mmCIF file of C-alpha atoms and ligand atoms in Angstrom:
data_model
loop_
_atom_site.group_PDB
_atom_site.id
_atom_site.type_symbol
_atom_site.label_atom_id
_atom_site.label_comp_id
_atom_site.label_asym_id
_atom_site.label_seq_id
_atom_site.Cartn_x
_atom_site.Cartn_y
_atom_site.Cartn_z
ATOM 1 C CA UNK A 1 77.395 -28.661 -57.899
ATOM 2 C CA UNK A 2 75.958 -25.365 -59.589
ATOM 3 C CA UNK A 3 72.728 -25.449 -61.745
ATOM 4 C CA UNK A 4 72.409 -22.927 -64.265
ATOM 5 C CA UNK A 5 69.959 -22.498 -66.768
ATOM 6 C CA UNK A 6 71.310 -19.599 -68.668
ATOM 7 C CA UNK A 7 74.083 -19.378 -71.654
ATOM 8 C CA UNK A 8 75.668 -16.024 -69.770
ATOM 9 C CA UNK A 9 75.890 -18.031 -66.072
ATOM 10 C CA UNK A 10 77.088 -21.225 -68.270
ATOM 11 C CA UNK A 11 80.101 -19.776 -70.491
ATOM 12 C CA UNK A 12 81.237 -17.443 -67.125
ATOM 13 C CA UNK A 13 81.351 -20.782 -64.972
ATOM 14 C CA UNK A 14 83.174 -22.568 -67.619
ATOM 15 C CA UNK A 15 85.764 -19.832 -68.606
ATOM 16 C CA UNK A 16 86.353 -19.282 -64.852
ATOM 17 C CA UNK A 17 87.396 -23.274 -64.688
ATOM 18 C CA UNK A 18 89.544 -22.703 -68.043
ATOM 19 C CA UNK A 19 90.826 -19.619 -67.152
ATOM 20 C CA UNK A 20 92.667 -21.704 -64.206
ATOM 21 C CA UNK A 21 93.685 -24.325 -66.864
ATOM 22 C CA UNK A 22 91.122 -26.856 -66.303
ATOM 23 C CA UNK A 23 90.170 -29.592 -68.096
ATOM 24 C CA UNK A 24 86.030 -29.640 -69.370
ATOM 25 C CA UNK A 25 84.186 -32.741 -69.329
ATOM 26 C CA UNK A 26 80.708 -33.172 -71.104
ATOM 27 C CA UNK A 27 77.909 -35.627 -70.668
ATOM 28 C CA UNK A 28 74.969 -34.102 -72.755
ATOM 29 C CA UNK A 29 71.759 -36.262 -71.414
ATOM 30 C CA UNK A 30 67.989 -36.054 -71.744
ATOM 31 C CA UNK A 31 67.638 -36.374 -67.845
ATOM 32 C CA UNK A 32 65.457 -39.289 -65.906
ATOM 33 C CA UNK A 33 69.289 -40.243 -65.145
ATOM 34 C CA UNK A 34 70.082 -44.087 -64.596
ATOM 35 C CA UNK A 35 73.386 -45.959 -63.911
ATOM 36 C CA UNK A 36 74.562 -45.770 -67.455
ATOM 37 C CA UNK A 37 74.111 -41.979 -67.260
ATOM 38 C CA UNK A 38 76.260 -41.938 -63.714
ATOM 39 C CA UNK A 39 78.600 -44.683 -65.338
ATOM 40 C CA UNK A 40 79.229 -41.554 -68.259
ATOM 41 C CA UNK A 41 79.805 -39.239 -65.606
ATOM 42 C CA UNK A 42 81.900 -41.013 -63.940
ATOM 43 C CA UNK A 43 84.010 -41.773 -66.913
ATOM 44 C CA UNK A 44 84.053 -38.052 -67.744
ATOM 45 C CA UNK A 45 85.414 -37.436 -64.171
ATOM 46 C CA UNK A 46 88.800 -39.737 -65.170
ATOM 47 C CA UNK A 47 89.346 -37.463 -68.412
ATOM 48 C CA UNK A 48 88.380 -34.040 -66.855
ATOM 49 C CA UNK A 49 89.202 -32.461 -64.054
ATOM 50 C CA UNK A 50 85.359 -30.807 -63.984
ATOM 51 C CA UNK A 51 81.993 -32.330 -65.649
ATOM 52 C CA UNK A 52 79.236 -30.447 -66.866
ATOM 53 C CA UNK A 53 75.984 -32.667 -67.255
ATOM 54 C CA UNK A 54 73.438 -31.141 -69.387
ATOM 55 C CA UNK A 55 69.789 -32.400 -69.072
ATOM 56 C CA UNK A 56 67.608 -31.508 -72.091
ATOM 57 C CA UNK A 57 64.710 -33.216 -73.574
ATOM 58 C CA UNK A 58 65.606 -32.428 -77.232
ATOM 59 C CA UNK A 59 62.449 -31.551 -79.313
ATOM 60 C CA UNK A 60 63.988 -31.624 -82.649
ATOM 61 C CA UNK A 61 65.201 -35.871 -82.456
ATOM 62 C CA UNK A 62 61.509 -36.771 -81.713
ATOM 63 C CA UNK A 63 59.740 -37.610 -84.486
ATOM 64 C CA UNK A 64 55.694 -36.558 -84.761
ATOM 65 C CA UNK A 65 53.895 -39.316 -82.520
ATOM 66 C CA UNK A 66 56.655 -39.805 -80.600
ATOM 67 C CA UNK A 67 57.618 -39.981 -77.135
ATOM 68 C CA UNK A 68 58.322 -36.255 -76.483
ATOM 69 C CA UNK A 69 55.614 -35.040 -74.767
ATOM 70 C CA UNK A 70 55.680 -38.627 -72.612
ATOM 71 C CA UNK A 71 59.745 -38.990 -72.169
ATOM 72 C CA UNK A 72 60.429 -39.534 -68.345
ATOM 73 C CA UNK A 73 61.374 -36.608 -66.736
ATOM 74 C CA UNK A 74 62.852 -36.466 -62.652
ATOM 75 C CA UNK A 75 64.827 -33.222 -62.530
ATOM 76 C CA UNK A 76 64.620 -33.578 -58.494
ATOM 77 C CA UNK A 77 65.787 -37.396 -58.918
ATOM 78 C CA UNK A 78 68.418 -36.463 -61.688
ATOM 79 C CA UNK A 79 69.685 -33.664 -59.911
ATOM 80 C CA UNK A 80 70.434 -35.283 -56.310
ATOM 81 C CA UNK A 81 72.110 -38.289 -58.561
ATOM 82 C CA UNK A 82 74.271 -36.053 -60.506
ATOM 83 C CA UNK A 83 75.235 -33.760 -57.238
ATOM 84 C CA UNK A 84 76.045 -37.491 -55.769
ATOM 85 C CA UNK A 85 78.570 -38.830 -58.747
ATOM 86 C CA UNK A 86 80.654 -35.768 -58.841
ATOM 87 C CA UNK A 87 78.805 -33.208 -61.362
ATOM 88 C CA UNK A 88 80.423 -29.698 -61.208
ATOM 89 C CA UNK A 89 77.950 -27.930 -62.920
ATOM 90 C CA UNK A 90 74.293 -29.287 -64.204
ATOM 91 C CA UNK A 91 73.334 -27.532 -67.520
ATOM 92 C CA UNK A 92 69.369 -27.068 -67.960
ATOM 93 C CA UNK A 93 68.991 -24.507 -71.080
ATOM 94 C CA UNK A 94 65.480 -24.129 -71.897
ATOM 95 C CA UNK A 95 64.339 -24.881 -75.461
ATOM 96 C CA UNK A 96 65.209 -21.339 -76.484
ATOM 97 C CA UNK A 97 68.819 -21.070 -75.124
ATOM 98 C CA UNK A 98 69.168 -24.389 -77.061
ATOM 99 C CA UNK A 99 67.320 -22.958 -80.471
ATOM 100 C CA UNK A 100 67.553 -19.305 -80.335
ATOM 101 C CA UNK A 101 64.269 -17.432 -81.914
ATOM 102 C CA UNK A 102 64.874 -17.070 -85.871
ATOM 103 C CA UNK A 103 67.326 -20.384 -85.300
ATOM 104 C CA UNK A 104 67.528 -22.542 -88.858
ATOM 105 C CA UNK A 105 70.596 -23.938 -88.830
ATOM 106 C CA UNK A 106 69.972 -27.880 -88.658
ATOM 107 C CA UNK A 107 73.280 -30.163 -88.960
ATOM 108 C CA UNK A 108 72.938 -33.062 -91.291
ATOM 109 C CA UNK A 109 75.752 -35.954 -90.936
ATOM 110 C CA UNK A 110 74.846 -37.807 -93.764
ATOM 111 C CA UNK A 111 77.492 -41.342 -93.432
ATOM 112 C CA UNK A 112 76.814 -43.356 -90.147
ATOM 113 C CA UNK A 113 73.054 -41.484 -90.193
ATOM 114 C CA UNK A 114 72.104 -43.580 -92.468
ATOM 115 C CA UNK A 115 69.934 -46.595 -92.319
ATOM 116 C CA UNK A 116 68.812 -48.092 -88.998
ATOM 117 C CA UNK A 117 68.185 -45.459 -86.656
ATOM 118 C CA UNK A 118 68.253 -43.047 -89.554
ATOM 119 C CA UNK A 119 65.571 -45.028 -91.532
ATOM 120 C CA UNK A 120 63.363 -46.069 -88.980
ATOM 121 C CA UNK A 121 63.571 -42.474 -87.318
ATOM 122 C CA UNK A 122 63.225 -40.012 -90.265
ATOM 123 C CA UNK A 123 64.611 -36.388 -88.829
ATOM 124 C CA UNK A 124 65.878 -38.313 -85.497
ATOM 125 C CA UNK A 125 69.499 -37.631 -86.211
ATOM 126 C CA UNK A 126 69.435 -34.496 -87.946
ATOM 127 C CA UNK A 127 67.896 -33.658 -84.249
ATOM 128 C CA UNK A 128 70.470 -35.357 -82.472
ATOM 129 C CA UNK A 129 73.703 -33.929 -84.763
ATOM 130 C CA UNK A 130 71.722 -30.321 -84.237
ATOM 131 C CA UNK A 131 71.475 -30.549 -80.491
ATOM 132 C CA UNK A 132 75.209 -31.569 -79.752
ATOM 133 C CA UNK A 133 77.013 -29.475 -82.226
ATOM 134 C CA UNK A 134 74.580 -26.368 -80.591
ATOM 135 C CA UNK A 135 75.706 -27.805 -76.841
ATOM 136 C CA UNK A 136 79.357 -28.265 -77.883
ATOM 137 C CA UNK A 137 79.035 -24.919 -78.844
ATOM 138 C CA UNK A 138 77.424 -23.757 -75.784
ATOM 139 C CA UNK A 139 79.902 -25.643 -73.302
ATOM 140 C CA UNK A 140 83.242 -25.951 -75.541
ATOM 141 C CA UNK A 141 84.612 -29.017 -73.562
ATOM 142 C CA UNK A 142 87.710 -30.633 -74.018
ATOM 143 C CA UNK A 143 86.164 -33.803 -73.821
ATOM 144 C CA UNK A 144 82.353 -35.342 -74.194
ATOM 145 C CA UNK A 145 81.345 -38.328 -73.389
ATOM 146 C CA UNK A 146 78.731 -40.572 -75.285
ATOM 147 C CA UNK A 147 77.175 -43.919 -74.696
ATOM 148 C CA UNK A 148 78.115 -47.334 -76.492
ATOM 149 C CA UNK A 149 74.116 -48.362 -76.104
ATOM 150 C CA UNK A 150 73.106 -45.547 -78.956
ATOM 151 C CA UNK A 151 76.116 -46.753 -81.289
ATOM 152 C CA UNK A 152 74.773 -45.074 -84.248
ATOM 153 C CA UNK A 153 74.759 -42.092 -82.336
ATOM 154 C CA UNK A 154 78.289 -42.222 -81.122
ATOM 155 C CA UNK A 155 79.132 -42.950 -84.836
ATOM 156 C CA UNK A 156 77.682 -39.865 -86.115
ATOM 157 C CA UNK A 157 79.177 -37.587 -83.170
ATOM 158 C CA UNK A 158 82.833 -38.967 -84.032
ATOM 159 C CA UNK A 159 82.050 -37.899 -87.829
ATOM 160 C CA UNK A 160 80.741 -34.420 -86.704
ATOM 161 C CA UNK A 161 83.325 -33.603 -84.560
ATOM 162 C CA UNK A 162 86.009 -35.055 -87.404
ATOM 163 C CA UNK A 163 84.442 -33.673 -90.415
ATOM 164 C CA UNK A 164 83.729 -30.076 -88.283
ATOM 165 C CA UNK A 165 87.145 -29.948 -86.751
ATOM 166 C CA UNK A 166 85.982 -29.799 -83.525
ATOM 167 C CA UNK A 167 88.781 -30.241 -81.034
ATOM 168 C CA UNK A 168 86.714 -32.025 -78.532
ATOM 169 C CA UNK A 169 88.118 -35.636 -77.466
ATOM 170 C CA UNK A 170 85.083 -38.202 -77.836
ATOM 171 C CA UNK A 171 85.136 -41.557 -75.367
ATOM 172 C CA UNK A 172 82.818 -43.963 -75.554
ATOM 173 C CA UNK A 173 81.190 -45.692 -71.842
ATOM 174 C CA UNK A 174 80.531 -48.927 -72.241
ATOM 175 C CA UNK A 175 76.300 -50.365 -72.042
ATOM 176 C CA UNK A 176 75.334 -50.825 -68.342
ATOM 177 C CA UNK A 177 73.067 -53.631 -67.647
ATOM 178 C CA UNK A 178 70.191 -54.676 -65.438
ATOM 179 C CA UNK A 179 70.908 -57.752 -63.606
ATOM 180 C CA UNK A 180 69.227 -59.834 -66.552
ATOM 181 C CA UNK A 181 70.719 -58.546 -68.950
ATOM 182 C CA UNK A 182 68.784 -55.335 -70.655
ATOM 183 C CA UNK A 183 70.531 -52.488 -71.294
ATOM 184 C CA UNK A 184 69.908 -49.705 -69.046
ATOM 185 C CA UNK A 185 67.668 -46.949 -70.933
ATOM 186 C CA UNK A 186 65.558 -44.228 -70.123
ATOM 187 C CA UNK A 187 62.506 -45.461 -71.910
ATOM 188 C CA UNK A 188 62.720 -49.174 -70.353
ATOM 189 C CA UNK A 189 59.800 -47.614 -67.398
ATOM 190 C CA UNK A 190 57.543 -48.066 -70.684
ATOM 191 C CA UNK A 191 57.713 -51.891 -70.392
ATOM 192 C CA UNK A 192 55.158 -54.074 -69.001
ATOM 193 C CA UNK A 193 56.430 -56.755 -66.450
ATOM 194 C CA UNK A 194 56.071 -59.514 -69.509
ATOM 195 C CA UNK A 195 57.400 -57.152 -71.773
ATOM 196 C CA UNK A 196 60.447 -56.248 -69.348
ATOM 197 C CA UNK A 197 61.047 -60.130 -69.449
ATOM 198 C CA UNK A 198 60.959 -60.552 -73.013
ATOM 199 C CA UNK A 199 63.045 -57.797 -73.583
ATOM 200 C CA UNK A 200 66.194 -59.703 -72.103
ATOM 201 C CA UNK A 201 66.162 -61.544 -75.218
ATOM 202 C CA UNK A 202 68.038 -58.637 -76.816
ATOM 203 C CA UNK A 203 71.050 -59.814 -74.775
ATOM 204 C CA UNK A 204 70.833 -63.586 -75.345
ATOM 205 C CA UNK A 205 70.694 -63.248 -79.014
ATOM 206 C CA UNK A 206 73.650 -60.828 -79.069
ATOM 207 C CA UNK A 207 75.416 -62.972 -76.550
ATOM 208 C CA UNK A 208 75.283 -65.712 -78.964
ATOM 209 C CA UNK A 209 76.145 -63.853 -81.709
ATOM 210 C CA UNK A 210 79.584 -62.804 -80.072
ATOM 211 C CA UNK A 211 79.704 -66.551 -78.940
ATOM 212 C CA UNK A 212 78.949 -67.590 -82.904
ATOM 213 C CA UNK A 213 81.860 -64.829 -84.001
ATOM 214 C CA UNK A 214 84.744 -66.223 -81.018
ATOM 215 C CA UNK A 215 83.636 -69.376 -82.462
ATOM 216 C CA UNK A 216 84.730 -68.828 -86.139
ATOM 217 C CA UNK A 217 81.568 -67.897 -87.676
ATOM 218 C CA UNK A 218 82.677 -64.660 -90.304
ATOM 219 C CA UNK A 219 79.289 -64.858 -92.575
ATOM 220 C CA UNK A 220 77.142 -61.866 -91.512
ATOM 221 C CA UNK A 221 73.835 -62.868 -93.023
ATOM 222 C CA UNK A 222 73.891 -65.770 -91.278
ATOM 223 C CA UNK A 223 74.792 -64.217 -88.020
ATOM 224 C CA UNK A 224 71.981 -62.374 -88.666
ATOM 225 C CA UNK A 225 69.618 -64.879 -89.730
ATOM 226 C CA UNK A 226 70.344 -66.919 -86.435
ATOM 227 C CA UNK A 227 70.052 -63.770 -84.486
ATOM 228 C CA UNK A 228 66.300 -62.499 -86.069
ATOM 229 C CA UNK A 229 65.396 -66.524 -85.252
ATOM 230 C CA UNK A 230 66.159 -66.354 -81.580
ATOM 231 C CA UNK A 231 64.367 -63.209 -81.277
ATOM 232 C CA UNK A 232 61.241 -63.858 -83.701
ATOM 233 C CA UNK A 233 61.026 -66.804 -81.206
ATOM 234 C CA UNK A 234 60.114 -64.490 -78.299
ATOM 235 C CA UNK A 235 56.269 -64.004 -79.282
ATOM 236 C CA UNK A 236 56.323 -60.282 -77.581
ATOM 237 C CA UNK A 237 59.397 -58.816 -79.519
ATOM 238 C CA UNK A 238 59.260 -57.297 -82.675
ATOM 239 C CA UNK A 239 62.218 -57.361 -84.491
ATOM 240 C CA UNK A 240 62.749 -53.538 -86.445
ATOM 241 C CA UNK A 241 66.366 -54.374 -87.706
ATOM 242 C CA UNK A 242 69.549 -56.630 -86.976
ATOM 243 C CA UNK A 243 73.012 -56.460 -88.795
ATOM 244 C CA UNK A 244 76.679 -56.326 -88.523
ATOM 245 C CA UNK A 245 78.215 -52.997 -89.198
ATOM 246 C CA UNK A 246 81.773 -51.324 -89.111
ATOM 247 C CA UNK A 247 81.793 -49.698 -85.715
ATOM 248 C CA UNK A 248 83.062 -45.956 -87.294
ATOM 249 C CA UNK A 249 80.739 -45.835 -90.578
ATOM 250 C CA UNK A 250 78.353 -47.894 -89.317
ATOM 251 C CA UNK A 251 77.645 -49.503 -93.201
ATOM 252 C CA UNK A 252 76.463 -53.001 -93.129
ATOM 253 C CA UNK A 253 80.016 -55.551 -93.389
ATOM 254 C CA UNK A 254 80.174 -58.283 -96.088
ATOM 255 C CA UNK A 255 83.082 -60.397 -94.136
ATOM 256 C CA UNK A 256 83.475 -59.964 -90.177
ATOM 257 C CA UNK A 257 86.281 -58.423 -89.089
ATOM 258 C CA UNK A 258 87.975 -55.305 -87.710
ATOM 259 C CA UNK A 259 85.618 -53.342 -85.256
ATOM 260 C CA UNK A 260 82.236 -54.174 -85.974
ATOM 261 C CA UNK A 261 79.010 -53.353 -84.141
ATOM 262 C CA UNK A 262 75.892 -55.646 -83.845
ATOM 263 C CA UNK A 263 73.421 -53.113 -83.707
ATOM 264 C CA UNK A 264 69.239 -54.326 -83.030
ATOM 265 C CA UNK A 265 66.107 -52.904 -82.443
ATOM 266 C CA UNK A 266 63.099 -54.245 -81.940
ATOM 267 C CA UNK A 267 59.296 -53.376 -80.350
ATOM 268 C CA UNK A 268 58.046 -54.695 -77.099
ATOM 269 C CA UNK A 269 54.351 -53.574 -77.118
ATOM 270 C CA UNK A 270 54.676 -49.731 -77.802
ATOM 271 C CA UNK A 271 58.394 -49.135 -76.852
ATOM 272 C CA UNK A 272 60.966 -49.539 -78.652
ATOM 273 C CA UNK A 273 64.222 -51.119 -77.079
ATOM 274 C CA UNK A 274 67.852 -50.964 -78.715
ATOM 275 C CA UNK A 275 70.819 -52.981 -77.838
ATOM 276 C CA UNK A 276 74.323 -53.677 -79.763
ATOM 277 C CA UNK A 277 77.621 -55.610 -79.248
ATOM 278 C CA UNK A 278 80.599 -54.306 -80.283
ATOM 279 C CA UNK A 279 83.920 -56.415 -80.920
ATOM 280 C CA UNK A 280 87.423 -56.485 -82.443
ATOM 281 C CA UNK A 281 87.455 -59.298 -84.809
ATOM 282 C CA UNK A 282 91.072 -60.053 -85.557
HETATM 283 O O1 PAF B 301 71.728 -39.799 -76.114
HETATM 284 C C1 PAF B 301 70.966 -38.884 -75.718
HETATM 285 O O2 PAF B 301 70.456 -38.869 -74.588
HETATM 286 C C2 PAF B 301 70.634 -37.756 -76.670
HETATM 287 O O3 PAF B 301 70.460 -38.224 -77.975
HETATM 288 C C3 PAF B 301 71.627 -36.580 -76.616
HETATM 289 C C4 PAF B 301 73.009 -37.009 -77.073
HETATM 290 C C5 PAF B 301 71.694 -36.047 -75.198
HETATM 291 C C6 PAF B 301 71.149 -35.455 -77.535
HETATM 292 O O4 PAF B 301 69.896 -34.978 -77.161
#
């Protein structure tokens, strides 16, 4: 695995790899790396024949008071893990590289950015759309992959790369999970141990929920309402949002069916946890 910092060392590693008639993989990542990361890389791996993994702690998707200047960051421990799961080349532009001085372009997907995420995080994904079309820019793969845990996310990358005519291939790795349950994230060192086990109850309401749907149920607000009960019922969670959305525009459903996403969020103490389920309702 190379490291490179710079866009000149980048583009030369890359063109010498396409040159050849390679196939580029992307993971973009804000590093302190965990199996969901590796899962991405290893799914990039299967559509690529080399992966570039960038790590960089976006500045632009936090908003003011939060977690930048705290975000976990292990670019020993990412590195080593990356090296390990088959990285060709590990990406670390500095903020500069990323933003060039005199930089004002900012990307605004307006569609799946809205509400949720969007609402709760005012500026989040106008940092996030800004960031990836800048690094799909920087490494031109053929193919990126995103995570299924930040749905909304994956959402507005599909309508970026659609709407921009990117021709970059976008696959989606499915949420890794703890033992118990959570979903793997970065920020889940935040939690407390009580907090870490109240969390799981993120899962076991969106368990039942998929449970509720393969059972019949087709009503989303009272999915939902069934859903915010079980969680309201764990005294340490704090329930930010719940619905049922269209997996591609990511607008709230009125009738269940076709690819919908169960996206929540909710506050354990000071960190805020998000989980979904996804299903094909037939
Ligand atoms: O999902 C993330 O880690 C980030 O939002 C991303 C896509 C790397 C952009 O900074």
């Amino acid at each position: 695995m190379i490291t490179v910092a710079a866009e000149r060392e980048l583009r030369h590693a890359v063109a010498k790899w396409r040159g050849r008639g390679e196939r580029i993989g992307f993971v973009p990542t804000m590093g302190a790396l965990h199996a969901g990361h590796l899962s991405l890389v290893e799914l990039a791996r299967k559509h690529a024949s080399r992966v570039v993994v960038s790590v960089f702690v976006n500045p632009t998707q936090f908003g003011p008071g939060e977690d930048f200047a705290r975000y976990p960051r292990d670019l020993e421990g990412d590195s080593a893990k990356l090296a390990a799961a088959g990285c060709d080349l590990l990406f670390l532009p500095e903020a500069d590289t990323i933003y060039p001085p005199g930089s004002t372009t900012r990307v605004r997907v307006e569609g799946p950015s809205r509400g949720f995420e969007g609402e709760c995080r005012p500026g989040h994904f106008e940092g996030v759309a800004t960031v990836v079309a800048a690094l799909f820019g920087l490494v031109r793969p053929d193919v990126a992959v995103f995570g299924e845990k930040d749905a909304q996310q994956l959402a507005l990358v599909r309508a970026l790369v659609r709407d921009l005519h990117l021709a970059i291939e976008i696959v989606a790795g499915p949420i890794v999970r703890e033992e118990d349950g959570l979903a793997m994230s970065s920020r889940n060192v935040y939690l407390g141990p009580q907090e870490r086990r109240a969390a799981t109850v993120l899962q076991r309401s969106l368990a039942a929920a998929r449970a509720a749907i393969e059972a019949g149920e087709r009503d989303p607000a009272r999915l939902v309402d069934r859903l915010a009960a079980q969680i309201a019922a764990e005294p340490l969670a704090h329930l930010e949002y719940a619905a049922v959305v269209a997996a591609d525009t990511f607008r709230p459903v009125e009738r269940i069916a076709g690819e919908v996403v169960i996206p929540v969020a909710a506050r354990f103490g000071s960190t805020r946890l998000l989980d979904n389920a996804r299903l094909r309702v037939d």
